[in-house]
PDB file of C-alpha atoms and ligand atoms in Angstrom:
ATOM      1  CA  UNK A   1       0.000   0.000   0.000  1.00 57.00           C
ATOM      2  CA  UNK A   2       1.251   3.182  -0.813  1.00 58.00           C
ATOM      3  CA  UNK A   3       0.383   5.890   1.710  1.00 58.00           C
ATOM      4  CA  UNK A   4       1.453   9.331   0.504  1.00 59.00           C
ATOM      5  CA  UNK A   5       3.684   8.453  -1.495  1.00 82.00           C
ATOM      6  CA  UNK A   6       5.783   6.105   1.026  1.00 94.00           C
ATOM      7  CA  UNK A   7       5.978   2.271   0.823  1.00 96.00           C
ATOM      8  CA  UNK A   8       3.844   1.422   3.878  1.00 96.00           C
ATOM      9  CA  UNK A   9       6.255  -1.087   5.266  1.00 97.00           C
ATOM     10  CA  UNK A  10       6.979  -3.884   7.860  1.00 98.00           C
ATOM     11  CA  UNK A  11      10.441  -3.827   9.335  1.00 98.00           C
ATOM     12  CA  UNK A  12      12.124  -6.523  10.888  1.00 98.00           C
ATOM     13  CA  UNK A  13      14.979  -6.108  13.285  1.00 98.00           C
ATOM     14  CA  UNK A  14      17.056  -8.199  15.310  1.00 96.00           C
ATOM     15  CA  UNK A  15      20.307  -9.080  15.698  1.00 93.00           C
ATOM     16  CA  UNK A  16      22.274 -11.969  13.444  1.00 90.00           C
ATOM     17  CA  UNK A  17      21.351 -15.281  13.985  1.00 86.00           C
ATOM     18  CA  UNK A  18      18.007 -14.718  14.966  1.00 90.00           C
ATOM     19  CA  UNK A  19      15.845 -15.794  12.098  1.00 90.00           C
ATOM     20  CA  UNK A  20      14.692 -12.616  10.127  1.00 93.00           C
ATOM     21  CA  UNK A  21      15.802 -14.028   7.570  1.00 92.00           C
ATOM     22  CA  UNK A  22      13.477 -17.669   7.805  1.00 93.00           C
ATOM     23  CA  UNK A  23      10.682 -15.553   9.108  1.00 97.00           C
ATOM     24  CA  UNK A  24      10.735 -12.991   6.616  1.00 97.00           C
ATOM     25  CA  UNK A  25      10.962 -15.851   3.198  1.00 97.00           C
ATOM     26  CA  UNK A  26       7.722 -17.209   5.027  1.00 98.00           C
ATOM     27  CA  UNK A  27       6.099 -13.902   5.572  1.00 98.00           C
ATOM     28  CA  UNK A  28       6.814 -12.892   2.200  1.00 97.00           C
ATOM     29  CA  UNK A  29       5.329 -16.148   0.925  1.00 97.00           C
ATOM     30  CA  UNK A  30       1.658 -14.790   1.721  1.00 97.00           C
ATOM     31  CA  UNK A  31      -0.184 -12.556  -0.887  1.00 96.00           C
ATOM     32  CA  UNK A  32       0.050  -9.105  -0.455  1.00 96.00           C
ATOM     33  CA  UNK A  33       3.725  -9.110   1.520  1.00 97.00           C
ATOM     34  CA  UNK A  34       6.964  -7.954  -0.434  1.00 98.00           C
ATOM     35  CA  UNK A  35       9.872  -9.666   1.598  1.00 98.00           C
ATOM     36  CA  UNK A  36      13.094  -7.663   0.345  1.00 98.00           C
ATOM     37  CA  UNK A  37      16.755  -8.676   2.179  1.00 97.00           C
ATOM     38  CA  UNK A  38      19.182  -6.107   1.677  1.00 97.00           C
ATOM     39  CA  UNK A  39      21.876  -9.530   2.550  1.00 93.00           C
ATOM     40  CA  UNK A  40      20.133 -11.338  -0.321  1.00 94.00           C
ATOM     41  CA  UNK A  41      20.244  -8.332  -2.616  1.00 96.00           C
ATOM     42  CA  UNK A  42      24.223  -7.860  -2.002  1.00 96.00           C
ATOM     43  CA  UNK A  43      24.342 -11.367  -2.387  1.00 92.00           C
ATOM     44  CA  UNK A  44      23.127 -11.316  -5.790  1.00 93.00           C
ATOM     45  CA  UNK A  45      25.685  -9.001  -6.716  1.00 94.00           C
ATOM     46  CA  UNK A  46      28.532  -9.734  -9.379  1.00 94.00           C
ATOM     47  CA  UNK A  47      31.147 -10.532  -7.093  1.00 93.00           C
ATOM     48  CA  UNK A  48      33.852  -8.788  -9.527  1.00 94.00           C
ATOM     49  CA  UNK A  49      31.789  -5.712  -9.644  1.00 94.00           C
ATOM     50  CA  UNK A  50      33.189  -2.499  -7.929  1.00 93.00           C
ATOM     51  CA  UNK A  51      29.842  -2.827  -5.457  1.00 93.00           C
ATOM     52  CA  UNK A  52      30.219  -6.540  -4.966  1.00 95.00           C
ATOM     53  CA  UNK A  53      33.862  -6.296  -4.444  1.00 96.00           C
ATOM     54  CA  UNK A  54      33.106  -3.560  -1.829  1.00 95.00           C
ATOM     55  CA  UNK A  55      30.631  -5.867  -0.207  1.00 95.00           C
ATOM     56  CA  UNK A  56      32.782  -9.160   0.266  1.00 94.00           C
ATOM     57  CA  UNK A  57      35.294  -6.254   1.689  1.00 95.00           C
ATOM     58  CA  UNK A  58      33.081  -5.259   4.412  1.00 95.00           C
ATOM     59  CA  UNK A  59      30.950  -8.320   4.997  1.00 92.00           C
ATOM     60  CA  UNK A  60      33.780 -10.521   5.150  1.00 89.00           C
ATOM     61  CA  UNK A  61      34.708  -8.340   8.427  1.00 91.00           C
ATOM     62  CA  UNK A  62      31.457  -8.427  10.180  1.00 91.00           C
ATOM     63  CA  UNK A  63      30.872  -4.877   8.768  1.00 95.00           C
ATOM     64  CA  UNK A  64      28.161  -3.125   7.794  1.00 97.00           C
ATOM     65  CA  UNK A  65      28.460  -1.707   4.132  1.00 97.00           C
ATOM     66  CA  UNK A  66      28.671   2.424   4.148  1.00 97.00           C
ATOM     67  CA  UNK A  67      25.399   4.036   4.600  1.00 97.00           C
ATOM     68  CA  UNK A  68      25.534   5.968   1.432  1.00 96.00           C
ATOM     69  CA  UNK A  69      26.535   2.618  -1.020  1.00 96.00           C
ATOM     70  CA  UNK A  70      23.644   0.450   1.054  1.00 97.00           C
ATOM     71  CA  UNK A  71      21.108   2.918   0.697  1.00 97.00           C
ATOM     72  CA  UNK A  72      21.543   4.064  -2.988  1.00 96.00           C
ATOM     73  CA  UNK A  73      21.812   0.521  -4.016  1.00 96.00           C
ATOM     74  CA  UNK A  74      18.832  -0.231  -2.062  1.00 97.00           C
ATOM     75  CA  UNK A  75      16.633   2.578  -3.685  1.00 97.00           C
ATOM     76  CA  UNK A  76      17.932   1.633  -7.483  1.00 96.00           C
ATOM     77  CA  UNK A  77      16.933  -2.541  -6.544  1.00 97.00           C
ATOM     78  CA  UNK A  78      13.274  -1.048  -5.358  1.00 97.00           C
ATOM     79  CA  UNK A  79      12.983   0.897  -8.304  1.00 96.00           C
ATOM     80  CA  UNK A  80      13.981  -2.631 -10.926  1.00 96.00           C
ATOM     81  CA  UNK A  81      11.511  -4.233  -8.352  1.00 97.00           C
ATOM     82  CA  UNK A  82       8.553  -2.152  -9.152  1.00 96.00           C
ATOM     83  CA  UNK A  83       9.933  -1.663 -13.100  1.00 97.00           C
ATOM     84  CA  UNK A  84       9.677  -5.198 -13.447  1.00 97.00           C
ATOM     85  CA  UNK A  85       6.162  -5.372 -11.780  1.00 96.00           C
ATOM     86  CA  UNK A  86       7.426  -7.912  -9.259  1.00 96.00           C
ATOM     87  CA  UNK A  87       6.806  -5.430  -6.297  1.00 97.00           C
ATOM     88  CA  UNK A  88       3.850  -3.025  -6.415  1.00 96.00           C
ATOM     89  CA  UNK A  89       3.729   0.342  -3.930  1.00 96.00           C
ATOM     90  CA  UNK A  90       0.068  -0.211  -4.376  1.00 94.00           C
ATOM     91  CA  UNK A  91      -0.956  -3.255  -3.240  1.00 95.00           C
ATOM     92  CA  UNK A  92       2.144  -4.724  -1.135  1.00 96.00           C
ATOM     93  CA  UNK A  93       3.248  -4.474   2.055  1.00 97.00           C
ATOM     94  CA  UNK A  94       6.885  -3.823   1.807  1.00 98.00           C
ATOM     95  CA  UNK A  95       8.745  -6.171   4.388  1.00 98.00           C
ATOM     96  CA  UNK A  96      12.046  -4.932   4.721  1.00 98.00           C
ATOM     97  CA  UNK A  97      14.934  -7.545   6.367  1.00 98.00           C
ATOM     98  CA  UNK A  98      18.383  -5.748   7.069  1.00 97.00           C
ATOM     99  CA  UNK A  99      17.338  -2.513   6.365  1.00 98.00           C
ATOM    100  CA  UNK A 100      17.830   0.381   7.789  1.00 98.00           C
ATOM    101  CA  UNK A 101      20.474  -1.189   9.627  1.00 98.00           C
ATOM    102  CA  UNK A 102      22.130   2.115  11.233  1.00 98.00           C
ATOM    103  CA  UNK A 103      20.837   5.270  12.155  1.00 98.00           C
ATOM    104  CA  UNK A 104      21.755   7.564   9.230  1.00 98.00           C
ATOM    105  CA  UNK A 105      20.122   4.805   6.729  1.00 98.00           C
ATOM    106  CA  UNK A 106      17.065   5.106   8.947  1.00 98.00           C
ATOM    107  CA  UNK A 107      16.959   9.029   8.180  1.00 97.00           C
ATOM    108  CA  UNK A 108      17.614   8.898   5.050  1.00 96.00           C
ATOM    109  CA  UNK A 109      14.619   6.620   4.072  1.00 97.00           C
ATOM    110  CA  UNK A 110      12.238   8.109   5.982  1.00 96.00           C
ATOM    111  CA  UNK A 111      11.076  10.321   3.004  1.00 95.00           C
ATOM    112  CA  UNK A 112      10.636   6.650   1.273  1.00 94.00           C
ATOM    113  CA  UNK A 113       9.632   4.430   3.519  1.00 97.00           C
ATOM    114  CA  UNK A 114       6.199   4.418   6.546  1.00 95.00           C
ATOM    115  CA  UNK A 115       6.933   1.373   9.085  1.00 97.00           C
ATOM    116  CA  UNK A 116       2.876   0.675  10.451  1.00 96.00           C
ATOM    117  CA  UNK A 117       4.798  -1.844  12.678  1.00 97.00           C
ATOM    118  CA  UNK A 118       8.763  -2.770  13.440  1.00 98.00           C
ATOM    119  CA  UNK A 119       9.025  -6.396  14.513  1.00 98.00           C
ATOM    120  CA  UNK A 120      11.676  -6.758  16.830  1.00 98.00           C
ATOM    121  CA  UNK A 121      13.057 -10.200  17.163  1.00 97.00           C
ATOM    122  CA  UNK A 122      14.497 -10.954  20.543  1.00 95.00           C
ATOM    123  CA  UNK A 123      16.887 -13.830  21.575  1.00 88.00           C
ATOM    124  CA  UNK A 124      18.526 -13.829  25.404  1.00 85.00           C
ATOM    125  CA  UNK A 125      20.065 -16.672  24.288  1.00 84.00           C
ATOM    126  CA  UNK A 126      23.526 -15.756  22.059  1.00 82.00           C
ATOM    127  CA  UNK A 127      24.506 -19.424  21.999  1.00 84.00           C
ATOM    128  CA  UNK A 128      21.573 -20.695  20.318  1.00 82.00           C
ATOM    129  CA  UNK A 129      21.963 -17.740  17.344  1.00 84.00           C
ATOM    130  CA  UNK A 130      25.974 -18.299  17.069  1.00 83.00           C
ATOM    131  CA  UNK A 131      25.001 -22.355  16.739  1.00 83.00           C
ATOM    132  CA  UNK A 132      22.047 -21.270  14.186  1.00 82.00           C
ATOM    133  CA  UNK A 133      24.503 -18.751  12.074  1.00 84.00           C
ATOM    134  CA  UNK A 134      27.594 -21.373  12.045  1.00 82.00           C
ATOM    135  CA  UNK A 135      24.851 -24.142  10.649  1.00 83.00           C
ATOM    136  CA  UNK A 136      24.132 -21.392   8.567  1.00 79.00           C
ATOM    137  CA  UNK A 137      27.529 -21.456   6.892  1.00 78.00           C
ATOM    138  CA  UNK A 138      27.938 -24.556   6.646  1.00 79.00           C
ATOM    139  CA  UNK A 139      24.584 -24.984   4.696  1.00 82.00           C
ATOM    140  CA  UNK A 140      24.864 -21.693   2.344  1.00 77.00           C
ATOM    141  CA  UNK A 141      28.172 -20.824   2.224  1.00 72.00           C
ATOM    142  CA  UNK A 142      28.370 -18.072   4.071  1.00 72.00           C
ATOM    143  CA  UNK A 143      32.199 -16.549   5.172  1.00 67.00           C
ATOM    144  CA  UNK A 144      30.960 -14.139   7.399  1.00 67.00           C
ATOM    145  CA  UNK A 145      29.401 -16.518   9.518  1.00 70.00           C
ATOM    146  CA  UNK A 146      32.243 -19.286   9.438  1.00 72.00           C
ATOM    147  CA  UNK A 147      34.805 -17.509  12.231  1.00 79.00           C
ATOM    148  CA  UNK A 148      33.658 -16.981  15.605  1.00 82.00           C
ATOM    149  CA  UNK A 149      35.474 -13.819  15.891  1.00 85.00           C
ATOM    150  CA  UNK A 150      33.547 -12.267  12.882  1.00 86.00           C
ATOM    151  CA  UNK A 151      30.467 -13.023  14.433  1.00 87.00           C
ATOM    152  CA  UNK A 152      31.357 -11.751  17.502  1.00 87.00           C
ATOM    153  CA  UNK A 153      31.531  -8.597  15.509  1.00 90.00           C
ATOM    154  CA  UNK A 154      28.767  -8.994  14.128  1.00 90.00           C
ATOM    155  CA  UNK A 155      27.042  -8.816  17.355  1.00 91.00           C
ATOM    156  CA  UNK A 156      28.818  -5.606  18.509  1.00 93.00           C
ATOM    157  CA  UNK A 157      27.756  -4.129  14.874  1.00 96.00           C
ATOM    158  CA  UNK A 158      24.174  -5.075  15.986  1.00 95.00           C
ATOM    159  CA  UNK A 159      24.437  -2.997  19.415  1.00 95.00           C
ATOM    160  CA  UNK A 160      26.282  -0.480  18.378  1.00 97.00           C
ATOM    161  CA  UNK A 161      24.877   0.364  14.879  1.00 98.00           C
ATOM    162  CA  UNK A 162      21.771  -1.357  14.571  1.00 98.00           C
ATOM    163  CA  UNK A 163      19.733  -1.410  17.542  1.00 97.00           C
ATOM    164  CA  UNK A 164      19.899   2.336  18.046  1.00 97.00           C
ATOM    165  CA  UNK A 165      17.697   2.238  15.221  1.00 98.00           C
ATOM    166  CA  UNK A 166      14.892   1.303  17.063  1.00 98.00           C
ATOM    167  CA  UNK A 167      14.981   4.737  18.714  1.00 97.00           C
ATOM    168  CA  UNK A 168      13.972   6.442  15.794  1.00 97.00           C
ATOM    169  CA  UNK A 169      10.363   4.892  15.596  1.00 97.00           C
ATOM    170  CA  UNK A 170       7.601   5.644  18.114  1.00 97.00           C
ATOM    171  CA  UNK A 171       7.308   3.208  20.825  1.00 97.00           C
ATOM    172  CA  UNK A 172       3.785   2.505  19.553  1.00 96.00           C
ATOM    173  CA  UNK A 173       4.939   0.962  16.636  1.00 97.00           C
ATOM    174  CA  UNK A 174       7.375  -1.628  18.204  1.00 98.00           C
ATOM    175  CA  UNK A 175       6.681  -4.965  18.966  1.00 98.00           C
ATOM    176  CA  UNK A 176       9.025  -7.427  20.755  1.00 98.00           C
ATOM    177  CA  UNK A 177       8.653 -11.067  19.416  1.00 97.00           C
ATOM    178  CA  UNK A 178      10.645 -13.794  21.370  1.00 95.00           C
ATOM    179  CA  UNK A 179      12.687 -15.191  18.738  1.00 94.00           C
ATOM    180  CA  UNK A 180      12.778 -18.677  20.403  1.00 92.00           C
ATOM    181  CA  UNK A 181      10.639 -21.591  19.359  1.00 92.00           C
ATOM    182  CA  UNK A 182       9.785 -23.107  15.831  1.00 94.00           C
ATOM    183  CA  UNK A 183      10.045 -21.891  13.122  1.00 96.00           C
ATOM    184  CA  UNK A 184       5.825 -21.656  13.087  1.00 98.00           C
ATOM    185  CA  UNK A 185       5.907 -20.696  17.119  1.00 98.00           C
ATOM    186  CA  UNK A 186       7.504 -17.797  15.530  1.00 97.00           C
ATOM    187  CA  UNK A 187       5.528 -16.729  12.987  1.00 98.00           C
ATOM    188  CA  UNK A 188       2.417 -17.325  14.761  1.00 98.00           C
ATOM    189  CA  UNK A 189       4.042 -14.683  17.116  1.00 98.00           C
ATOM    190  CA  UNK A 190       4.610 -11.912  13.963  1.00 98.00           C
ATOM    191  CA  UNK A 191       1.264 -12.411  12.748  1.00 98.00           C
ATOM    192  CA  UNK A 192      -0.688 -11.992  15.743  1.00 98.00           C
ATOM    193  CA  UNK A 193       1.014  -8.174  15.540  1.00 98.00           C
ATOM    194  CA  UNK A 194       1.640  -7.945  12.289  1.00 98.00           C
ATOM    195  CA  UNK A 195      -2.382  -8.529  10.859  1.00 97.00           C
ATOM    196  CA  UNK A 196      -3.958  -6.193  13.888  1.00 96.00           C
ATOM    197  CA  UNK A 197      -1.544  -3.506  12.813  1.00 96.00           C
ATOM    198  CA  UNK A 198      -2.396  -3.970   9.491  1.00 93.00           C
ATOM    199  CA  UNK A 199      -6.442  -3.552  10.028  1.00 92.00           C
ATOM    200  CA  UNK A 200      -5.641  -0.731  12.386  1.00 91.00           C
ATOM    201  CA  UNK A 201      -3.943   1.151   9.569  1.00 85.00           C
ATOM    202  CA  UNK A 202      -6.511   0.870   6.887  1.00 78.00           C
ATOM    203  CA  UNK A 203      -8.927   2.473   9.724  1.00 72.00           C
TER     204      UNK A 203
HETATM  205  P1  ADP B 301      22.027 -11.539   8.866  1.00 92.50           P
HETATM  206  O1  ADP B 301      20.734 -12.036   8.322  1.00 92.50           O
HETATM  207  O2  ADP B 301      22.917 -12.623   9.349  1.00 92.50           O
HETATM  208  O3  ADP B 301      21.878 -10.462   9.885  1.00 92.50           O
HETATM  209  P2  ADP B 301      22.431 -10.343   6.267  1.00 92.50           P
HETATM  210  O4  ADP B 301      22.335 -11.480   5.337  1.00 92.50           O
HETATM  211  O5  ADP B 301      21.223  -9.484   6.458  1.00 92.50           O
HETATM  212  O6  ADP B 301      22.878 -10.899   7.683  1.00 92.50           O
HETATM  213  O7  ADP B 301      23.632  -9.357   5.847  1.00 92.50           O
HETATM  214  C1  ADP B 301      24.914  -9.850   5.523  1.00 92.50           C
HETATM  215  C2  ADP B 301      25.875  -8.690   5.417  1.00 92.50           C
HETATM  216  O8  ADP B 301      25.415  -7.777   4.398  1.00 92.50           O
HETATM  217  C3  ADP B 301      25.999  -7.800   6.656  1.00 92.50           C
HETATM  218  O9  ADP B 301      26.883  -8.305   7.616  1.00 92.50           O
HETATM  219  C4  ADP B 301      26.494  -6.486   6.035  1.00 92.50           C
HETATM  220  O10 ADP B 301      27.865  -6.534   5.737  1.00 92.50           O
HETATM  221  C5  ADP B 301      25.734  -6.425   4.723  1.00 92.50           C
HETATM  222  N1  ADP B 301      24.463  -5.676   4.885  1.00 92.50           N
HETATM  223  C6  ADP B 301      23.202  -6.153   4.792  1.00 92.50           C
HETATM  224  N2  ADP B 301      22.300  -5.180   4.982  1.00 92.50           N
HETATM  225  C7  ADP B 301      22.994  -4.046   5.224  1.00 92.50           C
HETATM  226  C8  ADP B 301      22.653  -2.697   5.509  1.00 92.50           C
HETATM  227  N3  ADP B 301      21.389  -2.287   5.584  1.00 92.50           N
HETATM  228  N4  ADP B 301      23.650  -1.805   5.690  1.00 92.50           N
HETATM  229  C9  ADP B 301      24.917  -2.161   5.596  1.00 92.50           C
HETATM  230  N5  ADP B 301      25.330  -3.409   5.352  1.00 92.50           N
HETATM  231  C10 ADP B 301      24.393  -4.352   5.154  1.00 92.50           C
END
């Protein structure tokens, strides 16, 4: 839904490990939702290009990309998205996974973007996200999850950078999930937020 000329989003936040990603593929899975990873969409990048080479450079560290490469890239993939009619401001929900990740990213898209509802995922439990993010690795391939030190760093990216951003949305708008559980404990969790907020906000 496009409300004044904003993607009227869904943002999920929480640190590595915790299962945005799983929740956000099944979320996205359901008519009407737009799941968009910025981690998927550097993925897909040509590795030897000047922006992929920049993000194996940064990634490989446990580092967040800059602000000002993450968020231009991310506004020129939203654009081919909606080119290619495979998102549509009209009629989606925009679920954005791993973005904004940082304060200045979350200013900067606030002309672009209106959150309805930011789904925090919590887990108390940094074992059980280290063990899910090394299986992780294994499975997909993943450097930046292989070394423990990395994701230690990743971690201290997450409190230093990216939690702050939770501070820039109203208190209203936040909901804490407990990130532990199955996969469907989980998501039964996000939805029982996530569709009241959306009814509220077609009021
Ligand atoms: P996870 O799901 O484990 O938190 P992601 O797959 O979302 O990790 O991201 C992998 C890497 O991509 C990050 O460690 C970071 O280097 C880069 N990245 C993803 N999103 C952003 C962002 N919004 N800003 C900067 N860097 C990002």
């Amino acid at each position: 839904m496009l409300t004044q000329n904003r993607y009227s989003s869904i943002l999920l936040i929480g640190p590595p490990g915790v299962g945005k990603g799983t929740q956000g593929k099944m979320l996205g899975a359901i008519p009407g939702f737009f799941h968009l990873a910025t981690g998927d969409m550097f993925r897909s990048l040509d590795k030897e290009s000047e922006i992929g080479l920049e993000f194996t450079r940064y990634s490989s560290q446990g580092l967040l990309v800059p602000d000002f490469l993450t968020v231009r890239l991310w506004r020129q993939h939203v654009a081919k998205l909606i080119s290619r009619e495979l998102y549509s401001p009209a009629n989606d929900i925009l679920l954005l996974d791993g973005i904004p990740r940082s304060k200045p990213q979350a200013e900067s898209m606030r002309e672009c973007i209106d959150p309805f509802i930011v789904i925090h995922l919590v887990c108390k439990d940094i074992d059980e996200m280290v063990r899910r993010m090394q299986k992780r690795a294994t499975e997909q391939g993943r450097p930046d999850d292989t070394d423990e030190s990395i994701i230690r760093r990743r971690f201290e990216v997450y409190k230093e950078q990216t939690a702050p951003v939770l501070a820039c949305y109203d208190d209203s708008l936040i909901s804490n999930i407990d990130a532990l559980g199955t996969q469907a404990e989980v998501l039964l969790r996000i939805l029982s937020e996530v569709v009241p907020a959306i009814n509220a906000s077609k009021k």
